[in-house]
Amino acid sequence: MAYVGDRIKKRRKELHLTIAQVRDKTGISTGNLSEIENGKKLPSAPALLGLSNALNCTCDWILRDDVSDNITLKSDISLDNFEISLIKELRTLSKSEQIEIFEIIKIKNKLKGEKSSPSQLDNSSKLA
């Protein structure tokens, strides 16, 4: 039972959510959520569904200790351990630093696209 609570608490903290914020998203009382996180009780089916939505993970991930730490998001995106680590590191940065890194990624992707675009290749062959 404690394992379920540990996973819920871990995920809540990864998302930087307070118990009050999870309560507001799920309707689970603060006391019940605290008991769930501390392994004193298991979430009911409706509470489990609410937690799954609030924590953006599957019910399977919350309940089963044989499910890997790759969190399957509700949007069917699966993150590997590297991606989870990358997200954790990004969260240590300020919003402006996160935006700067995002802009760098967009520029790199745009440059990759330009290097392989047919019009770019046509222009370079005309120069030769």
JSON list of C-alpha atoms in Angstrom, two decimals:
[
{"chain": "A", "resi": 1, "resn": "MET", "atom": "CA", "xyz": [0.00, 0.00, 0.00]},
{"chain": "A", "resi": 2, "resn": "ALA", "atom": "CA", "xyz": [2.79, 2.40, 0.84]},
{"chain": "A", "resi": 3, "resn": "TYR", "atom": "CA", "xyz": [4.19, 1.93, -2.64]},
{"chain": "A", "resi": 4, "resn": "VAL", "atom": "CA", "xyz": [1.06, 3.40, -4.24]},
{"chain": "A", "resi": 5, "resn": "GLY", "atom": "CA", "xyz": [1.27, 6.40, -1.94]},
{"chain": "A", "resi": 6, "resn": "ASP", "atom": "CA", "xyz": [4.98, 6.79, -2.60]},
{"chain": "A", "resi": 7, "resn": "ARG", "atom": "CA", "xyz": [4.41, 6.86, -6.35]},
{"chain": "A", "resi": 8, "resn": "ILE", "atom": "CA", "xyz": [1.60, 9.40, -6.02]},
{"chain": "A", "resi": 9, "resn": "LYS", "atom": "CA", "xyz": [3.69, 11.64, -3.78]},
{"chain": "A", "resi": 10, "resn": "LYS", "atom": "CA", "xyz": [6.75, 11.31, -6.04]},
{"chain": "A", "resi": 11, "resn": "ARG", "atom": "CA", "xyz": [4.74, 12.22, -9.13]},
{"chain": "A", "resi": 12, "resn": "ARG", "atom": "CA", "xyz": [3.02, 15.13, -7.38]},
{"chain": "A", "resi": 13, "resn": "LYS", "atom": "CA", "xyz": [6.39, 16.54, -6.37]},
{"chain": "A", "resi": 14, "resn": "GLU", "atom": "CA", "xyz": [7.82, 16.04, -9.88]},
{"chain": "A", "resi": 15, "resn": "LEU", "atom": "CA", "xyz": [4.97, 18.19, -11.16]},
{"chain": "A", "resi": 16, "resn": "HIS", "atom": "CA", "xyz": [5.54, 20.72, -8.37]},
{"chain": "A", "resi": 17, "resn": "LEU", "atom": "CA", "xyz": [1.96, 20.34, -7.16]},
{"chain": "A", "resi": 18, "resn": "THR", "atom": "CA", "xyz": [0.87, 20.89, -3.59]},
{"chain": "A", "resi": 19, "resn": "ILE", "atom": "CA", "xyz": [-1.61, 18.62, -1.86]},
{"chain": "A", "resi": 20, "resn": "ALA", "atom": "CA", "xyz": [-4.09, 21.50, -2.03]},
{"chain": "A", "resi": 21, "resn": "GLN", "atom": "CA", "xyz": [-3.65, 21.76, -5.81]},
{"chain": "A", "resi": 22, "resn": "VAL", "atom": "CA", "xyz": [-4.24, 18.02, -6.22]},
{"chain": "A", "resi": 23, "resn": "ARG", "atom": "CA", "xyz": [-7.28, 18.31, -3.95]},
{"chain": "A", "resi": 24, "resn": "ASP", "atom": "CA", "xyz": [-8.65, 21.07, -6.18]},
{"chain": "A", "resi": 25, "resn": "LYS", "atom": "CA", "xyz": [-8.08, 19.00, -9.33]},
{"chain": "A", "resi": 26, "resn": "THR", "atom": "CA", "xyz": [-9.44, 15.73, -7.94]},
{"chain": "A", "resi": 27, "resn": "GLY", "atom": "CA", "xyz": [-11.94, 16.58, -5.22]},
{"chain": "A", "resi": 28, "resn": "ILE", "atom": "CA", "xyz": [-10.08, 14.25, -2.82]},
{"chain": "A", "resi": 29, "resn": "SER", "atom": "CA", "xyz": [-9.92, 15.83, 0.61]},
{"chain": "A", "resi": 30, "resn": "THR", "atom": "CA", "xyz": [-6.54, 16.91, 1.89]},
{"chain": "A", "resi": 31, "resn": "GLY", "atom": "CA", "xyz": [-6.81, 14.39, 4.75]},
{"chain": "A", "resi": 32, "resn": "ASN", "atom": "CA", "xyz": [-7.63, 11.48, 2.43]},
{"chain": "A", "resi": 33, "resn": "LEU", "atom": "CA", "xyz": [-4.86, 12.43, 0.04]},
{"chain": "A", "resi": 34, "resn": "SER", "atom": "CA", "xyz": [-2.41, 12.60, 2.93]},
{"chain": "A", "resi": 35, "resn": "GLU", "atom": "CA", "xyz": [-3.51, 9.14, 4.12]},
{"chain": "A", "resi": 36, "resn": "ILE", "atom": "CA", "xyz": [-3.10, 7.78, 0.58]},
{"chain": "A", "resi": 37, "resn": "GLU", "atom": "CA", "xyz": [0.38, 9.28, 0.20]},
{"chain": "A", "resi": 38, "resn": "ASN", "atom": "CA", "xyz": [1.42, 7.95, 3.60]},
{"chain": "A", "resi": 39, "resn": "GLY", "atom": "CA", "xyz": [0.28, 4.42, 2.76]},
{"chain": "A", "resi": 40, "resn": "LYS", "atom": "CA", "xyz": [-2.57, 4.31, 5.28]},
{"chain": "A", "resi": 41, "resn": "LYS", "atom": "CA", "xyz": [-5.22, 3.73, 2.62]},
{"chain": "A", "resi": 42, "resn": "LEU", "atom": "CA", "xyz": [-5.58, 3.00, -1.06]},
{"chain": "A", "resi": 43, "resn": "PRO", "atom": "CA", "xyz": [-7.42, 5.39, -3.36]},
{"chain": "A", "resi": 44, "resn": "SER", "atom": "CA", "xyz": [-10.96, 4.47, -4.37]},
{"chain": "A", "resi": 45, "resn": "ALA", "atom": "CA", "xyz": [-11.64, 3.91, -8.07]},
{"chain": "A", "resi": 46, "resn": "PRO", "atom": "CA", "xyz": [-12.96, 7.47, -8.59]},
{"chain": "A", "resi": 47, "resn": "ALA", "atom": "CA", "xyz": [-10.02, 8.89, -6.61]},
{"chain": "A", "resi": 48, "resn": "LEU", "atom": "CA", "xyz": [-7.59, 6.83, -8.69]},
{"chain": "A", "resi": 49, "resn": "LEU", "atom": "CA", "xyz": [-9.06, 8.18, -11.92]},
{"chain": "A", "resi": 50, "resn": "GLY", "atom": "CA", "xyz": [-8.87, 11.72, -10.57]},
{"chain": "A", "resi": 51, "resn": "LEU", "atom": "CA", "xyz": [-5.26, 11.24, -9.51]},
{"chain": "A", "resi": 52, "resn": "SER", "atom": "CA", "xyz": [-4.41, 9.79, -12.91]},
{"chain": "A", "resi": 53, "resn": "ASN", "atom": "CA", "xyz": [-5.78, 12.92, -14.59]},
{"chain": "A", "resi": 54, "resn": "ALA", "atom": "CA", "xyz": [-4.25, 15.36, -12.10]},
{"chain": "A", "resi": 55, "resn": "LEU", "atom": "CA", "xyz": [-0.84, 13.70, -12.22]},
{"chain": "A", "resi": 56, "resn": "ASN", "atom": "CA", "xyz": [-0.96, 13.12, -15.99]},
{"chain": "A", "resi": 57, "resn": "CYS", "atom": "CA", "xyz": [-0.11, 9.43, -15.72]},
{"chain": "A", "resi": 58, "resn": "THR", "atom": "CA", "xyz": [-1.93, 6.13, -16.04]},
{"chain": "A", "resi": 59, "resn": "CYS", "atom": "CA", "xyz": [-3.75, 4.30, -13.26]},
{"chain": "A", "resi": 60, "resn": "ASP", "atom": "CA", "xyz": [-1.47, 1.37, -14.08]},
{"chain": "A", "resi": 61, "resn": "TRP", "atom": "CA", "xyz": [1.62, 3.43, -13.27]},
{"chain": "A", "resi": 62, "resn": "ILE", "atom": "CA", "xyz": [0.14, 4.51, -9.93]},
{"chain": "A", "resi": 63, "resn": "LEU", "atom": "CA", "xyz": [-0.94, 1.03, -8.85]},
{"chain": "A", "resi": 64, "resn": "ARG", "atom": "CA", "xyz": [1.65, -1.40, -10.14]},
{"chain": "A", "resi": 65, "resn": "ASP", "atom": "CA", "xyz": [5.19, -1.68, -8.91]},
{"chain": "A", "resi": 66, "resn": "ASP", "atom": "CA", "xyz": [6.09, -3.83, -11.90]},
{"chain": "A", "resi": 67, "resn": "VAL", "atom": "CA", "xyz": [5.49, -0.93, -14.28]},
{"chain": "A", "resi": 68, "resn": "SER", "atom": "CA", "xyz": [8.74, 0.81, -15.17]},
{"chain": "A", "resi": 69, "resn": "ASP", "atom": "CA", "xyz": [9.43, 4.37, -14.13]},
{"chain": "A", "resi": 70, "resn": "ASN", "atom": "CA", "xyz": [8.77, 5.43, -17.70]},
{"chain": "A", "resi": 71, "resn": "ILE", "atom": "CA", "xyz": [5.60, 7.38, -17.03]},
{"chain": "A", "resi": 72, "resn": "THR", "atom": "CA", "xyz": [3.02, 6.90, -19.73]},
{"chain": "A", "resi": 73, "resn": "LEU", "atom": "CA", "xyz": [1.26, 10.20, -20.06]},
{"chain": "A", "resi": 74, "resn": "LYS", "atom": "CA", "xyz": [-2.46, 10.38, -20.72]},
{"chain": "A", "resi": 75, "resn": "SER", "atom": "CA", "xyz": [-1.70, 11.58, -24.25]},
{"chain": "A", "resi": 76, "resn": "ASP", "atom": "CA", "xyz": [-0.04, 8.21, -24.97]},
{"chain": "A", "resi": 77, "resn": "ILE", "atom": "CA", "xyz": [3.43, 9.75, -24.93]},
{"chain": "A", "resi": 78, "resn": "SER", "atom": "CA", "xyz": [5.91, 7.50, -23.18]},
{"chain": "A", "resi": 79, "resn": "LEU", "atom": "CA", "xyz": [9.00, 9.07, -21.63]},
{"chain": "A", "resi": 80, "resn": "ASP", "atom": "CA", "xyz": [12.23, 7.13, -21.20]},
{"chain": "A", "resi": 81, "resn": "ASN", "atom": "CA", "xyz": [14.56, 7.72, -18.25]},
{"chain": "A", "resi": 82, "resn": "PHE", "atom": "CA", "xyz": [16.71, 10.19, -20.20]},
{"chain": "A", "resi": 83, "resn": "GLU", "atom": "CA", "xyz": [13.67, 12.29, -21.13]},
{"chain": "A", "resi": 84, "resn": "ILE", "atom": "CA", "xyz": [12.42, 12.25, -17.54]},
{"chain": "A", "resi": 85, "resn": "SER", "atom": "CA", "xyz": [15.88, 13.40, -16.38]},
{"chain": "A", "resi": 86, "resn": "LEU", "atom": "CA", "xyz": [15.90, 16.11, -19.03]},
{"chain": "A", "resi": 87, "resn": "ILE", "atom": "CA", "xyz": [12.53, 17.40, -17.87]},
{"chain": "A", "resi": 88, "resn": "LYS", "atom": "CA", "xyz": [13.66, 17.36, -14.24]},
{"chain": "A", "resi": 89, "resn": "GLU", "atom": "CA", "xyz": [16.74, 19.40, -15.15]},
{"chain": "A", "resi": 90, "resn": "LEU", "atom": "CA", "xyz": [14.65, 21.85, -17.17]},
{"chain": "A", "resi": 91, "resn": "ARG", "atom": "CA", "xyz": [12.41, 22.37, -14.15]},
{"chain": "A", "resi": 92, "resn": "THR", "atom": "CA", "xyz": [15.40, 23.57, -12.12]},
{"chain": "A", "resi": 93, "resn": "LEU", "atom": "CA", "xyz": [15.79, 26.50, -14.54]},
{"chain": "A", "resi": 94, "resn": "SER", "atom": "CA", "xyz": [13.88, 29.75, -14.53]},
{"chain": "A", "resi": 95, "resn": "LYS", "atom": "CA", "xyz": [11.07, 30.16, -17.07]},
{"chain": "A", "resi": 96, "resn": "SER", "atom": "CA", "xyz": [13.22, 32.52, -19.14]},
{"chain": "A", "resi": 97, "resn": "GLU", "atom": "CA", "xyz": [16.06, 29.96, -19.23]},
{"chain": "A", "resi": 98, "resn": "GLN", "atom": "CA", "xyz": [13.59, 27.25, -20.23]},
{"chain": "A", "resi": 99, "resn": "ILE", "atom": "CA", "xyz": [12.28, 29.46, -23.04]},
{"chain": "A", "resi": 100, "resn": "GLU", "atom": "CA", "xyz": [15.84, 30.15, -24.20]},
{"chain": "A", "resi": 101, "resn": "ILE", "atom": "CA", "xyz": [16.58, 26.43, -24.42]},
{"chain": "A", "resi": 102, "resn": "PHE", "atom": "CA", "xyz": [13.31, 25.82, -26.24]},
{"chain": "A", "resi": 103, "resn": "GLU", "atom": "CA", "xyz": [14.20, 28.54, -28.77]},
{"chain": "A", "resi": 104, "resn": "ILE", "atom": "CA", "xyz": [17.63, 26.93, -29.33]},
{"chain": "A", "resi": 105, "resn": "ILE", "atom": "CA", "xyz": [15.94, 23.58, -30.03]},
{"chain": "A", "resi": 106, "resn": "LYS", "atom": "CA", "xyz": [13.53, 25.22, -32.49]},
{"chain": "A", "resi": 107, "resn": "ILE", "atom": "CA", "xyz": [16.42, 26.96, -34.29]},
{"chain": "A", "resi": 108, "resn": "LYS", "atom": "CA", "xyz": [18.44, 23.72, -34.50]},
{"chain": "A", "resi": 109, "resn": "ASN", "atom": "CA", "xyz": [15.43, 21.85, -35.88]},
{"chain": "A", "resi": 110, "resn": "LYS", "atom": "CA", "xyz": [14.76, 24.61, -38.40]},
{"chain": "A", "resi": 111, "resn": "LEU", "atom": "CA", "xyz": [18.40, 24.53, -39.54]},
{"chain": "A", "resi": 112, "resn": "LYS", "atom": "CA", "xyz": [18.22, 20.75, -39.92]},
{"chain": "A", "resi": 113, "resn": "GLY", "atom": "CA", "xyz": [15.14, 21.16, -42.09]},
{"chain": "A", "resi": 114, "resn": "GLU", "atom": "CA", "xyz": [16.78, 23.85, -44.22]},
{"chain": "A", "resi": 115, "resn": "LYS", "atom": "CA", "xyz": [19.90, 21.75, -44.80]},
{"chain": "A", "resi": 116, "resn": "SER", "atom": "CA", "xyz": [17.86, 18.93, -46.26]},
{"chain": "A", "resi": 117, "resn": "SER", "atom": "CA", "xyz": [15.20, 20.92, -48.11]},
{"chain": "A", "resi": 118, "resn": "PRO", "atom": "CA", "xyz": [15.15, 20.43, -51.91]},
{"chain": "A", "resi": 119, "resn": "SER", "atom": "CA", "xyz": [15.14, 24.19, -52.59]},
{"chain": "A", "resi": 120, "resn": "GLN", "atom": "CA", "xyz": [18.29, 24.58, -50.53]},
{"chain": "A", "resi": 121, "resn": "LEU", "atom": "CA", "xyz": [19.93, 21.81, -52.52]},
{"chain": "A", "resi": 122, "resn": "ASP", "atom": "CA", "xyz": [18.82, 23.40, -55.82]},
{"chain": "A", "resi": 123, "resn": "ASN", "atom": "CA", "xyz": [20.36, 26.75, -54.85]},
{"chain": "A", "resi": 124, "resn": "SER", "atom": "CA", "xyz": [23.67, 25.17, -53.88]},
{"chain": "A", "resi": 125, "resn": "SER", "atom": "CA", "xyz": [23.92, 23.30, -57.19]},
{"chain": "A", "resi": 126, "resn": "LYS", "atom": "CA", "xyz": [23.40, 26.57, -59.12]},
{"chain": "A", "resi": 127, "resn": "LEU", "atom": "CA", "xyz": [26.39, 28.07, -57.35]},
{"chain": "A", "resi": 128, "resn": "ALA", "atom": "CA", "xyz": [28.72, 25.31, -58.52]}
]
